[in-house]
Amino acid sequence: MEQFDRVVILDFGSQYTQLIARRVREAGVFSEIYPCTIAPEELKALDPKAVILSGGPASVLDADSPGLERSLLDLGVPVLGICYGMQLLSHSLGGKVTRAKDREYGRADLELIAPSVLLDGLRSSHSHKVWMSHGDHVETAPEGFTVIARTPSVPIAAMACDEKRIYALQFHPEVAHTDDGEIILHNFLFKIANVKPGWTMASFVESTVADLREKIGDARVICGLSGGIDSTVVALLLHKAIGKQLTCIFVDNGLLRMNEREEVIGYLERHFDLNLVTVDAAERFLSLLAGVEDPEKKRKTIGYTFIEVFDEEAAKITDVKYLAQGTLYPDVIESVSFKGGPSAVIKSHHNVGGLPEKMNLSLVEPLRELFKDEVRKVAMELGLPDYIIWRHPFPGPGLAIRVIGEITTERLEILRQADRIVQQELLATDWYRKVWQGFAVLLPLKTVGVMGDDRTYEHVIALRIVDSIDAMTADWTRLPTEILARISNRIINEVKGVNRVVLDISSKPPSTIEWE
Ligand code: XMP
C-alpha cells in the first residue's frame, strides 16, 4: 500500500476533534486521532509529519487536567495547538494562562497583528470572523513566541514560534463558522509542515480493507444489513477484505418502505457474491406490535425482537468472532475522546445495541470516524449506484415510528403508499439530494372531507421534509410550493383512505426529525 505522510491529532476531549480530522482529510492528508494519553514511544513510532492538539473541556490550571508530554516537542515536528491545545502549550512552555469567569462561546472578530506563515493569505486590513468556545485564555505568551492575532476580548488569539515550528490558536479553524479556517489549516499542513497531500477516499478504502484483513485474520464476521447506505458500505468493505468469512443478515421486519428490500438487497444479491441470509420476520414483529401505541414501547419491542431474530440466525453460523456495524461519527455521542481518551461516552447503536455483549462478540466499526457525506464518497468509490448512495437515512424501527398510534397492516400500507409518492416527487427534481430526509407520517386521527358529492371521514398524512448536516440539528425545508402541491394532490387522489395532507414546519431542536 502506498505510504502517506501522517498527521496525528491528539484528542483532549473536544467536541470538534473529529472535525479537525475531517478537515485534514479534505486537504488530502492522512490523519489519525489518538488519545492525549498516548505513550511517547508509540507517538514517535507513528512517525508523524505534524501533530495537532485538539481543544478540550478541561482547564490547564486544574491539577488533574491532561498534560503535555515534553517528548512531543522533542520530536522536532511542527505542532499546532487549538484552544485547550494552545493553553497547554503555553502553560508547559512558561507562558501564563488566565482562568476565565465565564466561557466565551460564539463568533469573535480576529485582528491580525504580526505577519506569520500560519495566517498567510488572510487580509490584514480586515477583521475575520472566528469561532470561539473557551474558558481560559493565554495572557502571556511563552518566550520565543510572537503574538500574531487578537480579538476584542482575547489579547492573544494566535501565537507562533517559527524557530521551533510551534503554533497555537485560541479559536477553532476547523468549524465552518470560522472565516478562512481552511486557509489556516492548509498553511499549517503545507507551508509549515510540508506534508505531501495525495490521500483520497480510494486510499481510505484501500487502507481500511488492509486493516480489516489484518485485524480479522481468518475469523468469521457477521453484519446486520439494514438496506441503508452505512451498513451496505460496511458489508462491501468487509467483503473486499475477507470475502466469504463474512455473513450478512437482513431482517425483514415488515416495517420497511415500499420496494426497500428489493432495491438494496436485490442489488447486492445481483452484484456481489455475498453470504446473505434474509429473514422473513414481518409477522413476528407485527404480532408483537399489535395494540402497542406508546413510542418507547414500540422502539423497545422492535429492538428486542431484532436482537432475538438476529441472535437466532447468528447462532446458526459457527465460530463468529466479530459483529460489524455501520456506526458513524455522529452516533458516537458527546463526541469526546476517541479511542479511549479521558472520558469516552459512547451511545450503543439504535439497532443492535446489546448484541455484542450478549453474543460475546467484538465490534468492527470501520466507518466510526466518518461523517455521512464522507460515507457517500466511500460508496461512490465502491461503485454503488446513485439510488443507494443518495438514499435518505431510515430509522431502525422503520415505519413503526411513522405510524403514530396503533400499527396495523392496513395503516402501514397507507403510509407506504403516501411515502412512495413523497419519494417519487422529491426524486423527480433535484430536491431529493438537497434535503436530508423527506417522508410521510400517518397521524392517529381522521378528519372530514368531501370527495365528489360524498362526505369522507379519513386519515391525515403529515409531510416531514428537513434540511440537516448530521441529524443533530435540522430545519424544515422550504420546498417550492408547486412540489408540495403535487405531493398533496397525489396522496389525496391516489392513496385510498387519506383525505388530508399537512406540513410539519418544526425545527430540531426543539422537535425531533422523527415523530416518535
Ligand atoms: P431524531 O428523530 O432523533 O432523528 O431527530 C435523528 C436521525 O436519526 C434517525 N433515527 C434513527 N435511526 N434507529 C436508527 O437507525 C433509530 O431508532 C432512529 N431514530 C431516529 C432519524 O431518521 C434521523 O435521521
Coordinates of C-alpha atoms and ligand atoms in Angstrom, one line a residue:
M1 CA 0.0 0.0 0.0
E2 CA 1.2 3.5 -0.8
Q3 CA 2.6 5.3 2.2
F4 CA 1.2 8.7 3.1
D5 CA 2.6 11.4 5.3
R6 CA 0.7 11.1 8.6
V7 CA -0.7 13.9 10.7
V8 CA -1.5 12.9 14.3
I9 CA -4.3 14.6 16.1
L10 CA -4.1 14.3 19.9
D11 CA -7.6 14.3 21.4
F12 CA -8.1 16.3 24.6
G13 CA -11.8 15.7 24.5
S14 CA -13.1 18.5 22.3
Q15 CA -16.4 18.0 20.5
Y16 CA -14.6 19.2 17.4
T17 CA -11.7 16.7 17.3
Q18 CA -13.3 14.7 14.5
L19 CA -14.0 17.8 12.6
I20 CA -10.2 18.6 12.7
A21 CA -9.6 15.1 11.3
R22 CA -12.2 15.7 8.6
R23 CA -10.7 19.0 7.5
V24 CA -7.2 17.3 7.3
R25 CA -8.7 14.5 5.2
E26 CA -10.4 17.1 3.0
A27 CA -7.0 18.6 2.4
G28 CA -5.9 15.2 1.0
V29 CA -3.8 14.4 4.0
F30 CA -3.9 11.2 6.0
S31 CA -4.7 11.8 9.7
E32 CA -5.3 9.7 12.8
I33 CA -6.7 10.6 16.1
Y34 CA -5.1 9.3 19.3
P35 CA -5.9 9.9 22.9
C36 CA -3.9 12.6 24.6
T37 CA -2.6 9.9 26.9
I38 CA -0.7 8.1 24.1
A39 CA 2.7 6.8 25.2
P40 CA 5.6 8.9 23.9
E41 CA 7.3 5.9 22.2
E42 CA 4.0 5.0 20.5
L43 CA 3.7 8.5 19.2
K44 CA 7.3 8.5 18.0
A45 CA 6.8 5.2 16.2
L46 CA 3.9 6.7 14.2
D47 CA 6.4 9.0 12.6
P48 CA 4.0 11.9 12.3
K49 CA 4.9 14.8 9.9
A50 CA 2.9 17.1 12.2
V51 CA 0.9 17.0 15.4
I52 CA -2.3 18.9 16.1
L53 CA -3.5 19.2 19.7
S54 CA -7.3 19.4 19.9
G55 CA -9.4 21.5 22.3
G56 CA -11.0 20.1 25.3
P57 CA -13.2 20.8 28.3
A58 CA -10.5 20.9 31.0
S59 CA -8.6 23.8 32.4
V60 CA -4.8 23.6 32.4
L61 CA -5.0 25.3 35.8
D62 CA -6.6 22.3 37.4
A63 CA -4.3 19.7 39.0
D64 CA -5.8 16.7 37.2
S65 CA -6.1 18.2 33.7
P66 CA -4.5 16.3 30.8
G67 CA -0.9 17.4 30.4
L68 CA 1.6 17.6 27.6
E69 CA 4.5 15.1 27.2
R70 CA 7.6 17.2 26.7
S71 CA 8.9 14.5 24.5
L72 CA 6.3 15.5 21.9
L73 CA 8.1 18.8 21.4
D74 CA 11.4 16.9 21.1
L75 CA 10.1 15.0 18.0
G76 CA 11.0 18.1 16.1
V77 CA 7.8 18.1 14.1
P78 CA 5.5 21.1 13.7
V79 CA 2.8 21.3 16.4
L80 CA -0.5 23.2 16.2
G81 CA -2.4 23.7 19.4
I82 CA -6.1 24.6 19.2
C83 CA -8.0 26.1 22.1
Y84 CA -7.1 23.8 25.1
G85 CA -4.1 22.7 23.0
M86 CA -3.0 26.3 22.9
Q87 CA -3.4 26.8 26.6
L88 CA -1.5 23.6 27.2
L89 CA 1.4 24.7 25.0
S90 CA 1.5 28.0 26.7
H91 CA 1.3 26.5 30.2
S92 CA 4.0 24.0 29.5
L93 CA 6.4 26.4 27.9
G94 CA 6.3 29.1 30.6
G95 CA 3.5 31.3 29.4
K96 CA 0.6 32.5 31.6
V97 CA -2.9 31.2 31.3
T98 CA -5.7 33.1 32.9
R99 CA -8.8 31.4 34.3
A100 CA -12.0 32.8 32.9
K101 CA -15.0 33.8 34.9
D102 CA -17.3 32.7 32.0
R103 CA -17.0 30.7 28.9
E104 CA -16.8 32.7 25.7
Y105 CA -18.9 31.0 23.1
G106 CA -19.6 32.1 19.6
R107 CA -18.2 34.5 17.0
A108 CA -15.4 36.9 17.5
D109 CA -13.6 39.4 15.3
L110 CA -10.0 38.4 14.7
E111 CA -7.4 41.1 14.0
L112 CA -4.0 40.2 12.6
I113 CA -1.2 42.0 14.4
A114 CA 2.0 40.5 13.1
P115 CA 2.9 38.6 9.9
S116 CA 3.0 34.8 10.1
V117 CA 3.1 31.9 7.7
L118 CA 0.2 30.4 9.7
L119 CA -2.2 33.3 8.8
D120 CA -0.7 33.8 5.3
G121 CA -3.4 34.7 2.8
L122 CA -5.7 36.3 5.3
R123 CA -6.0 40.0 4.6
S124 CA -4.5 42.0 7.4
S125 CA -6.6 45.1 6.8
H126 CA -9.8 43.3 7.5
S127 CA -11.2 41.6 10.6
H128 CA -12.0 37.9 10.3
K129 CA -14.9 36.1 11.9
V130 CA -13.7 33.2 14.0
W131 CA -15.5 30.7 16.2
M132 CA -14.5 30.7 19.9
S133 CA -15.5 28.2 22.5
H134 CA -13.3 28.5 25.5
G135 CA -13.0 29.4 29.2
D136 CA -9.4 30.2 29.9
H137 CA -7.1 32.1 27.6
V138 CA -3.4 32.8 27.3
E139 CA -2.4 36.1 28.9
T140 CA 1.4 36.0 28.4
A141 CA 2.9 34.0 25.5
P142 CA 5.9 31.9 26.3
E143 CA 9.3 33.2 25.5
G144 CA 10.2 32.9 21.8
F145 CA 6.6 33.3 20.7
T146 CA 5.1 36.1 18.7
V147 CA 1.5 37.1 19.2
I148 CA 0.1 37.2 15.7
A149 CA -3.6 37.9 16.2
R150 CA -6.1 39.1 18.8
T151 CA -9.8 39.6 19.3
P152 CA -11.5 42.3 21.4
S153 CA -11.8 40.0 24.4
V154 CA -8.7 37.8 23.9
P155 CA -5.4 39.6 23.6
I156 CA -3.6 36.5 22.4
A157 CA -5.8 34.7 19.9
A158 CA -3.0 33.2 17.9
M159 CA 0.7 32.9 18.6
A160 CA 3.7 31.5 16.7
C161 CA 7.3 30.3 17.3
D162 CA 8.7 29.8 13.8
E163 CA 12.0 28.6 15.1
K164 CA 10.5 25.7 16.9
R165 CA 7.6 25.4 14.5
I166 CA 5.0 25.6 17.3
Y167 CA 1.8 27.4 16.5
A168 CA -1.4 28.0 18.5
L169 CA -4.9 29.3 18.0
Q170 CA -7.4 30.2 20.6
F171 CA -10.3 29.8 18.1
H172 CA -11.4 26.8 16.1
P173 CA -10.2 26.9 12.5
E174 CA -12.0 23.5 11.8
V175 CA -15.5 24.8 12.2
A176 CA -17.4 26.2 9.2
H177 CA -18.2 29.4 11.1
T178 CA -14.6 30.5 11.1
D179 CA -13.7 32.5 8.0
D180 CA -10.7 31.1 6.2
G181 CA -10.2 28.3 8.7
E182 CA -9.3 26.1 5.7
I183 CA -6.5 28.5 4.6
I184 CA -5.1 28.4 8.1
L185 CA -5.1 24.6 8.3
H186 CA -3.6 24.4 4.8
N187 CA -0.9 26.9 5.8
F188 CA 0.0 24.7 8.7
L189 CA -0.1 21.4 6.8
F190 CA 1.6 22.5 3.5
K191 CA 3.6 25.7 4.2
I192 CA 4.8 24.9 7.7
A193 CA 4.9 21.1 7.9
N194 CA 5.4 20.5 4.2
V195 CA 3.1 17.5 4.3
K196 CA 2.5 15.8 0.9
P197 CA -1.1 15.5 0.0
G198 CA -2.5 12.7 -2.0
W199 CA -4.7 10.8 0.4
T200 CA -8.2 10.2 -1.1
M201 CA -11.3 8.2 -0.4
A202 CA -9.7 5.5 -2.6
S203 CA -6.9 5.5 -0.1
F204 CA -9.4 5.2 2.7
V205 CA -10.9 2.1 1.1
E206 CA -7.5 0.6 0.5
S207 CA -6.2 1.1 4.0
T208 CA -9.5 0.2 5.7
V209 CA -9.6 -3.1 3.7
A210 CA -6.0 -3.8 4.6
D211 CA -6.6 -3.0 8.3
L212 CA -9.8 -5.2 8.4
R213 CA -7.9 -8.1 6.9
E214 CA -5.2 -7.8 9.4
K215 CA -7.5 -7.4 12.4
I216 CA -9.9 -10.1 11.5
G217 CA -7.4 -12.7 10.2
D218 CA -9.2 -15.9 9.5
A219 CA -12.1 -15.3 12.0
R220 CA -15.7 -15.0 10.9
V221 CA -17.8 -11.9 11.0
I222 CA -21.5 -11.2 10.9
C223 CA -23.0 -7.9 9.8
G224 CA -26.6 -6.7 10.0
L225 CA -27.7 -5.2 6.7
S226 CA -30.4 -2.7 7.1
G227 CA -30.7 -1.6 3.5
G228 CA -29.2 1.8 4.4
I229 CA -26.0 3.1 3.0
D230 CA -24.0 2.7 6.1
S231 CA -24.4 -1.0 6.6
T232 CA -24.2 -1.6 2.9
V233 CA -20.8 0.2 2.8
V234 CA -19.6 -1.7 5.8
A235 CA -20.6 -5.0 4.2
L236 CA -18.8 -4.2 1.0
L237 CA -15.6 -3.1 2.7
L238 CA -15.6 -6.4 4.7
H239 CA -16.5 -8.4 1.6
K240 CA -13.5 -6.9 -0.1
A241 CA -11.3 -7.7 2.9
I242 CA -12.4 -11.2 3.9
G243 CA -14.8 -12.4 1.2
K244 CA -16.8 -15.4 2.4
Q245 CA -15.7 -15.1 6.0
L246 CA -18.5 -12.5 6.2
T247 CA -22.1 -13.4 6.6
C248 CA -24.7 -10.6 6.2
I249 CA -28.1 -10.9 7.9
F250 CA -31.0 -8.9 6.6
V251 CA -34.1 -8.9 8.8
D252 CA -37.3 -8.0 7.1
N253 CA -39.4 -6.7 10.0
G254 CA -42.4 -5.8 7.9
L255 CA -41.8 -2.1 8.6
L256 CA -39.8 -1.3 5.5
R257 CA -40.6 1.2 2.9
M258 CA -42.1 0.1 -0.4
N259 CA -39.6 -1.9 -2.5
E260 CA -36.9 -1.3 0.0
R261 CA -35.9 -5.0 0.3
E262 CA -35.8 -5.4 -3.5
E263 CA -33.9 -2.2 -4.2
V264 CA -31.0 -2.7 -1.8
I265 CA -30.8 -6.4 -1.0
G266 CA -31.7 -7.3 -4.6
Y267 CA -28.9 -5.1 -5.8
L268 CA -26.4 -6.7 -3.5
E269 CA -27.5 -10.2 -4.5
R270 CA -27.2 -9.4 -8.1
H271 CA -23.8 -7.8 -7.9
F272 CA -21.8 -9.4 -5.1
D273 CA -21.1 -12.9 -4.1
L274 CA -22.1 -12.3 -0.5
N275 CA -23.1 -14.8 2.1
L276 CA -26.5 -13.2 2.6
V277 CA -29.2 -14.5 4.9
T278 CA -32.6 -12.9 4.6
V279 CA -35.0 -13.5 7.4
D280 CA -38.7 -13.0 6.9
A281 CA -39.8 -11.9 10.3
A282 CA -42.7 -9.5 9.4
E283 CA -45.4 -11.5 11.1
R284 CA -43.3 -11.9 14.2
F285 CA -42.7 -8.2 14.5
L286 CA -46.3 -7.2 13.6
S287 CA -47.9 -9.6 16.0
L288 CA -45.7 -8.3 18.9
L289 CA -46.5 -4.7 17.9
A290 CA -50.3 -5.3 17.8
G291 CA -52.0 -2.9 20.1
V292 CA -48.8 -1.1 21.1
E293 CA -49.1 2.7 20.8
D294 CA -46.5 4.1 23.1
P295 CA -43.4 5.1 21.1
E296 CA -40.9 3.9 23.6
K297 CA -42.7 0.6 23.9
K298 CA -42.6 0.3 20.1
R299 CA -38.9 1.0 19.9
K300 CA -38.2 -1.4 22.7
T301 CA -40.3 -4.2 21.2
I302 CA -38.6 -3.8 17.9
G303 CA -35.1 -3.5 19.3
Y304 CA -35.6 -6.5 21.5
T305 CA -37.2 -8.6 18.7
F306 CA -34.5 -7.6 16.3
I307 CA -31.8 -8.9 18.7
E308 CA -33.7 -12.1 19.2
V309 CA -34.1 -12.8 15.5
F310 CA -30.5 -11.7 14.7
D311 CA -29.2 -13.9 17.5
E312 CA -31.1 -16.9 16.3
E313 CA -29.7 -16.5 12.8
A314 CA -26.2 -15.8 14.1
A315 CA -26.3 -18.9 16.2
K316 CA -26.6 -20.9 13.1
I317 CA -23.2 -19.7 11.9
T318 CA -20.3 -21.2 13.8
D319 CA -17.1 -19.6 15.1
V320 CA -18.2 -16.0 14.8
K321 CA -15.9 -13.6 16.5
Y322 CA -16.9 -10.2 15.2
L323 CA -20.0 -8.2 14.7
A324 CA -19.7 -5.4 12.1
Q325 CA -21.7 -2.2 12.4
G326 CA -22.1 0.9 10.4
T327 CA -21.7 3.3 13.3
L328 CA -20.8 6.8 12.1
Y329 CA -19.1 9.6 13.9
P330 CA -22.4 11.4 14.9
D331 CA -23.5 8.1 16.5
V332 CA -20.7 8.5 18.9
I333 CA -22.4 10.9 21.2
E334 CA -20.8 13.7 23.1
S335 CA -18.1 13.1 20.6
V336 CA -15.5 13.2 23.3
S337 CA -12.3 11.2 23.5
F338 CA -11.8 8.9 20.7
K339 CA -10.1 5.6 21.2
G340 CA -10.4 5.6 24.9
G341 CA -9.3 9.1 25.7
P342 CA -10.1 10.7 29.0
S343 CA -13.9 10.5 29.1
A344 CA -15.3 8.3 26.3
V345 CA -19.1 8.1 26.4
I346 CA -20.4 6.1 23.5
K347 CA -24.0 5.5 22.5
S348 CA -24.9 2.0 21.8
H349 CA -26.3 1.6 18.2
H350 CA -30.0 2.1 17.8
N351 CA -30.5 -1.2 16.1
V352 CA -28.2 -3.8 17.6
G353 CA -27.3 -2.3 20.9
G354 CA -26.8 -5.1 23.5
L355 CA -25.9 -7.7 20.9
P356 CA -22.1 -7.8 21.2
E357 CA -22.2 -8.5 25.0
K358 CA -25.0 -11.0 24.7
M359 CA -23.2 -12.9 22.0
N360 CA -19.7 -12.4 23.2
L361 CA -18.6 -10.6 20.0
S362 CA -16.1 -7.9 19.4
L363 CA -17.2 -4.9 17.3
V364 CA -15.8 -3.9 14.0
E365 CA -16.8 -0.4 13.1
P366 CA -14.9 0.8 10.0
L367 CA -16.9 4.0 9.5
R368 CA -16.6 5.2 13.1
E369 CA -14.5 8.2 12.1
L370 CA -16.6 9.3 9.2
F371 CA -19.4 11.7 8.6
K372 CA -22.4 10.8 6.5
D373 CA -21.3 12.7 3.4
E374 CA -17.9 11.0 3.6
V375 CA -19.6 7.6 3.7
R376 CA -21.3 8.6 0.5
K377 CA -17.9 9.3 -1.0
V378 CA -16.7 5.9 0.1
A379 CA -19.9 4.4 -1.5
M380 CA -19.0 6.1 -4.8
E381 CA -15.5 4.7 -4.6
L382 CA -17.0 1.3 -4.1
G383 CA -19.1 1.8 -7.3
L384 CA -22.5 1.7 -5.7
P385 CA -25.3 3.2 -7.8
D386 CA -26.8 6.6 -7.1
Y387 CA -30.1 5.4 -5.7
I388 CA -28.2 3.6 -2.9
I389 CA -25.7 6.4 -2.3
W390 CA -28.3 9.1 -2.0
R391 CA -30.9 7.1 -0.1
H392 CA -32.2 9.1 2.8
P393 CA -31.5 7.8 6.3
F394 CA -34.2 5.4 7.5
P395 CA -34.6 4.6 11.2
G396 CA -34.0 1.1 12.5
P397 CA -37.6 0.8 13.9
G398 CA -38.8 1.7 10.3
L399 CA -42.3 2.8 9.6
A400 CA -43.4 1.8 13.1
I401 CA -42.4 5.2 14.4
R402 CA -44.1 7.0 11.5
V403 CA -47.4 5.3 12.0
I404 CA -48.4 7.3 15.0
G405 CA -50.6 5.2 17.3
E406 CA -51.6 1.7 16.5
I407 CA -49.7 -0.3 13.9
T408 CA -51.8 -2.4 11.6
T409 CA -51.1 -3.9 8.2
E410 CA -53.7 -1.6 6.7
R411 CA -52.3 1.6 8.3
L412 CA -48.7 0.5 7.3
E413 CA -49.9 0.1 3.7
I414 CA -51.5 3.6 3.7
L415 CA -48.2 5.1 4.9
R416 CA -46.2 3.1 2.5
Q417 CA -48.2 4.4 -0.5
A418 CA -48.1 8.0 0.7
D419 CA -44.4 7.7 1.4
R420 CA -43.7 6.4 -2.0
I421 CA -45.3 9.5 -3.5
V422 CA -43.1 11.7 -1.4
Q423 CA -40.0 9.8 -2.5
Q424 CA -41.1 9.9 -6.2
E425 CA -41.8 13.6 -6.2
L426 CA -38.6 14.6 -4.5
L427 CA -36.7 12.3 -6.8
A428 CA -38.3 13.9 -9.8
T429 CA -36.5 17.1 -9.1
D430 CA -33.0 17.6 -7.5
W431 CA -34.7 18.2 -4.1
Y432 CA -34.2 14.5 -3.1
R433 CA -30.5 15.1 -2.8
K434 CA -30.8 18.6 -1.4
V435 CA -32.9 17.5 1.6
W436 CA -31.6 15.4 4.5
Q437 CA -34.8 13.4 4.8
G438 CA -38.3 13.6 3.4
F439 CA -41.0 11.3 4.4
A440 CA -44.7 10.9 5.3
V441 CA -46.2 10.3 8.7
L442 CA -49.6 8.8 9.3
L443 CA -51.5 10.5 12.1
P444 CA -53.8 8.8 14.6
L445 CA -56.9 10.8 13.7
K446 CA -59.5 11.2 11.0
T447 CA -60.9 14.3 9.6
V448 CA -63.9 15.2 7.4
G449 CA -63.6 15.9 3.7
V450 CA -65.7 15.9 0.6
M451 CA -65.0 13.8 -2.5
G452 CA -67.3 14.2 -5.4
D453 CA -70.7 14.6 -3.7
D454 CA -69.8 12.4 -0.7
R455 CA -68.7 13.3 2.7
T456 CA -65.5 11.4 3.7
Y457 CA -64.0 10.8 7.1
E458 CA -60.5 9.6 6.6
H459 CA -56.8 9.7 7.6
V460 CA -54.4 12.6 7.7
I461 CA -50.8 12.4 6.4
A462 CA -48.1 14.8 7.6
L463 CA -45.1 15.6 5.5
R464 CA -41.8 15.8 7.2
I465 CA -39.0 17.2 5.0
V466 CA -35.9 18.5 6.6
D467 CA -32.5 20.0 5.9
S468 CA -29.7 18.9 8.1
I469 CA -25.9 18.3 8.1
D470 CA -25.8 15.4 10.5
A471 CA -29.3 15.0 12.0
M472 CA -28.1 16.6 15.3
T473 CA -30.0 19.8 14.3
A474 CA -32.4 20.2 11.5
D475 CA -34.8 22.7 9.9
W476 CA -37.9 22.2 7.8
T477 CA -37.1 22.5 4.1
R478 CA -38.6 25.5 2.3
L479 CA -39.7 23.3 -0.6
P480 CA -41.2 25.1 -3.6
T481 CA -45.0 25.2 -3.1
E482 CA -45.6 23.5 -6.5
I483 CA -43.8 20.4 -5.3
L484 CA -45.8 20.4 -2.1
A485 CA -49.0 20.9 -4.0
R486 CA -48.1 17.9 -6.3
I487 CA -47.3 15.7 -3.3
S488 CA -50.5 16.6 -1.6
N489 CA -52.7 16.2 -4.7
R490 CA -51.2 12.9 -5.5
I491 CA -51.5 11.5 -2.0
I492 CA -55.2 12.5 -1.6
N493 CA -56.1 11.3 -5.1
E494 CA -54.0 8.1 -5.1
V495 CA -53.9 6.8 -1.6
K496 CA -57.2 5.3 -0.6
G497 CA -58.1 6.3 3.0
V498 CA -56.4 9.7 3.1
N499 CA -58.3 13.0 2.6
R500 CA -55.9 15.5 4.1
V501 CA -52.2 16.3 4.0
V502 CA -50.4 18.7 6.4
L503 CA -46.9 20.0 6.5
D504 CA -44.6 19.8 9.6
I505 CA -42.8 23.2 10.0
S506 CA -40.9 22.5 13.2
S507 CA -37.1 22.7 13.6
K508 CA -34.9 20.3 15.6
P509 CA -34.5 21.2 18.4
P510 CA -37.0 21.5 20.0
S511 CA -38.8 19.0 17.8
T512 CA -37.1 15.8 16.6
I513 CA -36.9 14.7 13.0
E514 CA -39.0 11.5 13.6
W515 CA -42.4 12.0 15.2
E516 CA -41.8 9.1 17.7
Ligands
XMP1 P1 -34.5 12.3 15.6 O1 -35.9 11.8 15.4 O2 -33.9 11.8 16.9 O3 -33.7 11.5 14.4 O4 -34.3 13.7 15.3 C1 -32.4 11.8 14.1 C2 -32.0 10.9 13.0 O5 -31.9 9.5 13.4 C3 -32.8 8.7 12.7 N1 -33.4 7.8 13.7 C4 -33.0 6.6 13.9 N2 -32.1 5.8 13.2 N3 -32.6 4.0 14.6 C5 -31.9 4.5 13.6 O6 -31.1 3.8 12.9 C6 -33.5 4.7 15.3 O7 -34.1 4.1 16.3 C7 -33.7 6.0 15.0 N4 -34.5 7.0 15.4 C8 -34.3 8.1 14.7 C9 -33.8 9.7 12.1 O8 -34.4 9.1 11.0 C10 -33.0 10.9 11.8 O9 -32.2 10.7 10.6

